[in-house]
Coordinates of C-alpha atoms in Angstrom, one line a residue:
I1 CA 107.5 67.9 -116.5
R2 CA 104.2 68.9 -117.9
V3 CA 103.6 68.9 -121.8
T4 CA 100.5 70.5 -123.1
A5 CA 100.0 69.9 -126.9
P6 CA 97.9 68.4 -129.5
L7 CA 98.0 64.8 -128.9
P8 CA 99.9 63.6 -131.9
Q9 CA 102.6 66.2 -130.9
A10 CA 102.7 65.4 -127.3
Q11 CA 103.0 61.7 -128.2
L12 CA 105.8 62.5 -130.7
V13 CA 108.1 63.8 -128.0
E14 CA 107.5 61.1 -125.4
S15 CA 110.3 58.7 -125.9
R16 CA 113.1 61.2 -126.6
L17 CA 111.9 63.5 -123.8
I18 CA 111.9 60.5 -121.2
N19 CA 115.3 59.3 -122.6
I20 CA 117.0 62.8 -121.9
A21 CA 115.4 63.5 -118.6
H22 CA 115.5 59.9 -117.3
F23 CA 119.3 59.2 -118.1
Q24 CA 120.8 62.3 -116.7
T25 CA 118.5 62.4 -113.8
M26 CA 119.7 58.8 -113.1
I27 CA 123.3 59.7 -113.5
A28 CA 123.2 62.8 -111.6
S29 CA 121.6 61.2 -108.7
K30 CA 124.2 58.4 -108.6
A31 CA 126.9 61.2 -108.8
A32 CA 125.2 63.2 -105.9
R33 CA 125.7 60.2 -103.7
C34 CA 129.3 60.1 -104.6
V35 CA 129.5 63.8 -103.7
L36 CA 127.9 63.3 -100.4
A37 CA 130.1 60.5 -99.5
A38 CA 133.3 62.2 -100.7
G39 CA 133.0 65.1 -98.2
G40 CA 134.8 67.6 -100.4
K41 CA 137.4 65.2 -101.9
Q42 CA 137.8 65.7 -105.7
L43 CA 135.7 63.7 -107.9
I44 CA 136.3 63.0 -111.7
D45 CA 134.1 61.2 -114.1
F46 CA 136.1 58.3 -115.7
G47 CA 133.2 56.4 -117.3
L48 CA 133.5 57.0 -121.1
R49 CA 134.6 53.4 -121.8
R50 CA 131.8 51.7 -120.1
A51 CA 129.0 54.1 -121.1
H52 CA 126.3 52.6 -123.4
G53 CA 127.4 54.6 -126.4
G54 CA 129.2 58.1 -127.1
E55 CA 126.0 60.2 -126.4
A56 CA 125.5 58.4 -123.0
A57 CA 129.1 59.2 -121.9
L58 CA 128.7 62.9 -122.8
F59 CA 125.4 63.2 -121.0
A60 CA 126.9 61.3 -118.0
A61 CA 129.8 63.9 -118.0
R62 CA 127.4 66.8 -117.9
A63 CA 125.0 65.2 -115.4
S64 CA 127.8 64.3 -113.1
Y65 CA 129.2 67.8 -113.3
I66 CA 125.9 69.3 -112.5
A67 CA 125.6 67.0 -109.4
G68 CA 128.9 68.4 -108.0
F69 CA 131.8 66.5 -109.8
D70 CA 134.9 68.7 -110.4
G71 CA 135.2 67.3 -114.0
T72 CA 135.5 64.6 -116.5
A73 CA 138.1 62.6 -118.5
T74 CA 135.8 62.7 -121.6
V75 CA 137.5 65.4 -123.5
L76 CA 134.3 66.0 -125.7
G77 CA 132.4 67.1 -122.4
G78 CA 135.2 69.9 -122.1
Q79 CA 134.7 70.9 -125.8
H80 CA 131.0 70.7 -125.9
F81 CA 129.8 71.8 -122.3
G82 CA 132.9 73.5 -121.0
I83 CA 133.5 71.0 -118.3
P84 CA 136.9 71.0 -116.8
V85 CA 138.7 68.0 -118.3
Y86 CA 141.2 66.0 -116.1
G87 CA 143.2 62.7 -116.8
T88 CA 146.4 60.8 -116.2
M89 CA 148.6 58.7 -118.3
A90 CA 147.6 55.3 -119.5
H91 CA 149.1 51.8 -118.5
S92 CA 149.8 51.5 -122.1
F93 CA 152.1 54.6 -122.0
V94 CA 154.1 53.2 -119.3
Q95 CA 154.5 49.8 -121.2
A96 CA 155.6 51.5 -124.2
H97 CA 158.7 52.7 -122.5
R98 CA 161.7 50.9 -121.5
S99 CA 161.3 51.9 -117.7
E100 CA 158.8 53.6 -115.6
A101 CA 161.3 56.3 -114.9
Q102 CA 161.5 57.0 -118.6
A103 CA 157.7 57.0 -119.0
F104 CA 157.3 59.4 -115.9
R105 CA 159.9 61.8 -117.4
H106 CA 158.3 62.0 -120.9
F107 CA 154.8 62.5 -119.4
A108 CA 155.8 65.1 -117.2
R109 CA 157.9 67.1 -119.6
A110 CA 154.9 66.9 -122.0
N111 CA 152.3 67.9 -119.3
P112 CA 154.3 70.3 -116.9
G113 CA 151.3 71.9 -115.6
K114 CA 149.1 68.9 -114.8
C115 CA 151.3 66.0 -114.2
V116 CA 149.5 63.1 -112.5
L117 CA 151.6 59.9 -112.9
L118 CA 149.9 56.3 -112.8
I119 CA 152.0 54.2 -110.5
D120 CA 150.5 50.7 -110.4
T121 CA 151.5 49.3 -113.8
Y122 CA 153.9 47.0 -112.2
D123 CA 154.6 47.6 -108.4
T124 CA 152.8 50.4 -106.7
E125 CA 155.0 51.0 -103.8
N126 CA 158.1 50.8 -106.2
G127 CA 156.4 53.1 -108.7
A128 CA 156.1 55.6 -105.7
R129 CA 159.8 55.5 -105.1
I130 CA 160.6 55.9 -108.8
V131 CA 158.3 59.0 -108.7
C132 CA 160.4 60.4 -105.9
E133 CA 163.7 59.8 -108.0
V134 CA 162.3 61.5 -111.1
G135 CA 160.5 64.1 -109.1
A136 CA 163.8 65.4 -107.6
E137 CA 165.1 65.7 -111.2
L138 CA 162.0 67.3 -112.5
R139 CA 162.0 69.9 -109.8
R140 CA 165.4 71.1 -110.9
D141 CA 163.8 72.0 -114.1
G142 CA 160.8 73.7 -112.6
I143 CA 158.3 70.8 -113.1
G144 CA 156.2 69.5 -110.3
V145 CA 154.4 66.2 -110.1
T146 CA 150.8 67.3 -109.1
G147 CA 149.7 63.7 -108.1
V148 CA 149.8 59.9 -108.4
R149 CA 147.0 57.6 -109.3
L150 CA 146.4 54.1 -107.8
D151 CA 144.1 52.0 -110.0
S152 CA 144.4 48.5 -108.5
G153 CA 144.8 46.3 -105.3
D154 CA 143.9 47.3 -101.9
L155 CA 143.5 51.1 -102.3
A156 CA 143.6 51.9 -98.7
A157 CA 146.7 50.0 -98.0
H158 CA 148.7 51.2 -101.1
A159 CA 147.6 54.7 -100.1
F160 CA 149.1 54.6 -96.7
K161 CA 152.3 53.1 -98.1
V162 CA 152.5 55.6 -101.0
R163 CA 151.9 58.7 -98.9
E164 CA 154.7 57.6 -96.5
I165 CA 157.1 57.0 -99.5
L166 CA 156.2 60.3 -101.1
D167 CA 156.4 62.3 -97.9
S168 CA 159.8 60.7 -97.2
G169 CA 161.0 61.5 -100.7
G170 CA 160.1 65.2 -100.1
M171 CA 156.9 65.0 -102.1
T172 CA 154.5 66.2 -99.5
D173 CA 152.4 68.3 -102.0
T174 CA 152.0 65.5 -104.3
R175 CA 148.4 64.3 -104.2
I176 CA 147.0 60.8 -104.2
Y177 CA 144.3 59.8 -106.4
A178 CA 142.3 56.6 -106.7
S179 CA 140.2 54.8 -109.2
S180 CA 139.2 51.2 -110.0
G181 CA 135.6 49.9 -109.5
L182 CA 134.6 52.9 -107.0
D183 CA 131.2 54.2 -106.3
E184 CA 129.6 56.1 -103.2
H185 CA 129.9 53.0 -100.9
E186 CA 133.7 52.3 -101.8
I187 CA 134.4 56.0 -101.3
A188 CA 132.7 56.0 -97.9
K189 CA 134.7 52.8 -96.9
L190 CA 138.1 54.4 -97.9
L191 CA 137.4 57.6 -96.2
N192 CA 136.3 55.7 -92.9
A193 CA 139.5 53.9 -92.9
K194 CA 141.3 57.3 -93.0
A195 CA 143.0 56.5 -96.3
P196 CA 145.1 59.4 -97.6
I197 CA 143.3 59.8 -100.7
D198 CA 142.6 63.2 -102.1
G199 CA 140.4 62.6 -105.0
F200 CA 138.6 59.7 -107.0
G201 CA 138.0 58.8 -110.6
I202 CA 134.6 57.1 -110.8
G203 CA 134.0 55.2 -113.9
T204 CA 131.8 52.1 -114.5
L205 CA 129.6 52.4 -111.7
L206 CA 128.9 56.0 -112.2
D207 CA 128.4 55.9 -116.1
T208 CA 126.1 52.7 -116.0
S209 CA 124.6 53.4 -112.6
A210 CA 125.2 49.8 -112.1
D211 CA 123.2 49.2 -108.8
Q212 CA 120.4 51.2 -110.1
P213 CA 120.3 51.2 -113.8
Y214 CA 117.1 52.9 -114.4
L215 CA 114.4 55.1 -112.9
D216 CA 110.9 54.0 -112.9
C217 CA 109.6 57.2 -114.6
A218 CA 106.4 57.4 -116.9
Y219 CA 104.8 59.7 -119.4
K220 CA 101.0 59.6 -119.1
L221 CA 98.0 61.4 -120.4
Q222 CA 96.5 63.2 -117.5
E223 CA 94.0 65.6 -119.3
Y224 CA 92.3 65.6 -122.9
A225 CA 89.8 67.8 -124.4
G226 CA 89.5 69.8 -121.2
R227 CA 88.6 66.6 -118.9
A228 CA 90.8 64.8 -116.6
R229 CA 91.9 61.4 -117.5
R230 CA 93.2 58.5 -115.3
K231 CA 94.9 55.3 -116.0
R232 CA 93.5 52.7 -113.5
S233 CA 95.6 49.6 -114.2
E234 CA 96.4 47.5 -111.3
G235 CA 99.7 48.7 -109.7
K236 CA 100.0 51.5 -112.3
A237 CA 97.2 53.9 -111.7
T238 CA 97.9 57.5 -112.1
W239 CA 96.7 60.8 -110.3
P240 CA 94.6 62.4 -113.0
G241 CA 94.3 66.0 -114.1
R242 CA 96.6 69.1 -114.8
K243 CA 98.7 69.4 -111.8
Q244 CA 101.2 71.6 -110.0
V245 CA 103.9 70.8 -107.4
F246 CA 104.7 73.0 -104.4
R247 CA 107.6 72.4 -102.4
R248 CA 107.5 73.1 -98.5
L249 CA 110.8 73.9 -96.5
D250 CA 110.9 73.3 -92.6
D251 CA 111.9 76.2 -90.1
N252 CA 115.6 75.4 -91.0
A253 CA 115.1 76.1 -94.7
R254 CA 115.5 72.2 -95.4
L255 CA 113.2 70.2 -97.6
N256 CA 110.0 69.1 -95.7
F257 CA 107.7 67.8 -98.2
D258 CA 106.3 68.3 -101.6
A259 CA 102.6 68.8 -102.3
V260 CA 101.0 67.7 -105.6
V261 CA 97.7 69.7 -106.3
L262 CA 95.4 70.3 -109.1
D263 CA 96.6 73.2 -111.3
G264 CA 94.7 76.2 -109.8
E265 CA 94.1 74.7 -106.5
A266 CA 95.3 77.0 -103.5
S267 CA 98.4 75.9 -102.1
T268 CA 101.7 77.4 -100.5
G269 CA 105.3 76.9 -100.9
I270 CA 107.8 77.0 -103.9
R271 CA 106.1 76.3 -107.3
L272 CA 108.2 73.6 -109.0
L273 CA 106.7 73.6 -112.4
Q274 CA 107.4 76.8 -114.3
P275 CA 106.7 77.5 -118.1
V276 CA 109.8 77.3 -120.2
M277 CA 108.3 76.9 -123.6
R278 CA 105.1 78.1 -125.4
D279 CA 104.1 77.5 -129.0
G280 CA 107.4 75.8 -129.6
V281 CA 109.4 78.7 -128.6
R282 CA 111.6 79.0 -125.5
L283 CA 110.5 81.8 -123.2
D284 CA 113.9 82.5 -122.0
R285 CA 117.6 82.0 -122.5
P286 CA 118.8 78.5 -121.5
E287 CA 120.5 78.4 -118.1
S288 CA 124.2 78.0 -118.2
L289 CA 125.7 74.8 -117.0
T290 CA 127.4 76.7 -114.2
E291 CA 123.9 78.1 -113.1
I292 CA 122.3 74.8 -113.3
R293 CA 125.2 73.3 -111.1
N294 CA 124.9 76.0 -108.5
R295 CA 121.4 75.5 -108.2
A296 CA 121.8 71.8 -107.7
A297 CA 124.3 72.5 -105.1
E298 CA 122.0 74.6 -103.4
E299 CA 119.2 72.2 -103.4
M300 CA 121.5 69.6 -102.0
R301 CA 122.3 71.7 -99.2
K302 CA 118.6 71.8 -98.4
L303 CA 118.4 68.0 -97.9
P304 CA 117.5 66.9 -94.5
S305 CA 120.0 64.8 -92.8
A306 CA 117.9 61.7 -93.2
L307 CA 118.2 61.9 -97.0
T308 CA 122.2 62.2 -97.1
V309 CA 122.8 58.9 -95.5
L310 CA 123.7 56.3 -98.0
D311 CA 122.6 53.2 -96.2
R312 CA 119.2 54.4 -95.0
S313 CA 116.1 54.1 -97.1
V314 CA 114.2 57.1 -96.1
P315 CA 111.4 58.0 -98.5
Y316 CA 110.8 61.7 -99.1
D317 CA 107.4 62.9 -98.1
V318 CA 105.2 63.5 -101.2
R319 CA 101.6 64.4 -100.3
F320 CA 98.4 64.8 -102.4
S321 CA 95.9 67.4 -102.2
T322 CA 92.3 67.1 -101.1
G323 CA 91.1 68.2 -104.4
L324 CA 93.3 65.8 -106.3
Q325 CA 92.1 62.9 -104.0
R326 CA 88.4 64.1 -104.5
L327 CA 89.0 63.7 -108.3
V328 CA 90.5 60.3 -107.8
A329 CA 87.5 59.1 -105.7
G330 CA 85.1 60.6 -108.5
F331 CA 86.9 58.3 -111.0
D332 CA 86.7 55.4 -108.7
A333 CA 82.8 55.9 -107.9
A334 CA 82.2 56.2 -111.7
E335 CA 84.1 53.0 -112.4
N336 CA 81.9 51.2 -109.6

């Protein structure tokens, strides 16, 4: 992001601009890893309760949807951004009834179009058997049980047993969803175990980005009064001057590397920095969330295979132009 403005104005927007860009980029990155691990399985943001405040939960719903999640359990995300809203019943709903069967009947009749039953309040496999009993009754009234959710214990082992129980009870179309402390690594383990799980609710570890809770981004002065400026602090030196970034693709239309050049310096590739605001006025209509989501999906399809593997640390190649390196050398020479 490049901000060109009088210094007081540029300084004024720093904290909020970084807050917005940093948090949603971090959550979208975490969500994108879950999308890569899930291999097309349904993914729902479940993280409102653990997010660091209501706004964070709302932005997490937005960012995860952009990255490829199918929807969110944060209802305000649906109202505010038009994100598809998904949810299941609560354990408290089951506990408030005299029996699981009664709870399942009441929930199904209140939600005949999207009936996903939570079956692990007491005993998971027994809950699946009760679903089969209640499901037969509901089918006679034209109500189907869309799915069941597992939220505790050995999810893979439960999924195998529950799938067998549901199939034996004639509920072959009822899907199995899983939640409970999941992230991209747990998703990968479950799918590697061939667990018959159709979708995942990702909560705490997504909305807090638990294993990578921040991105090391910065907002630095690179040019002032027409002259390039450079911070030279040990371990925190910056690349000076007004810059542009060009993205290069390989022969297979996959991301190859990015080239950071001085603004106006000749280069080839896709120009990444594009003007969106001038004199405080937006230059074009804002993209819809669907447009942003589709663009994100297209960019993910361009990732080289080395950048789609969860447990390999392969840095993306970023190169700095000759002109930029000469400018840095000039600063260093002046310092000496």
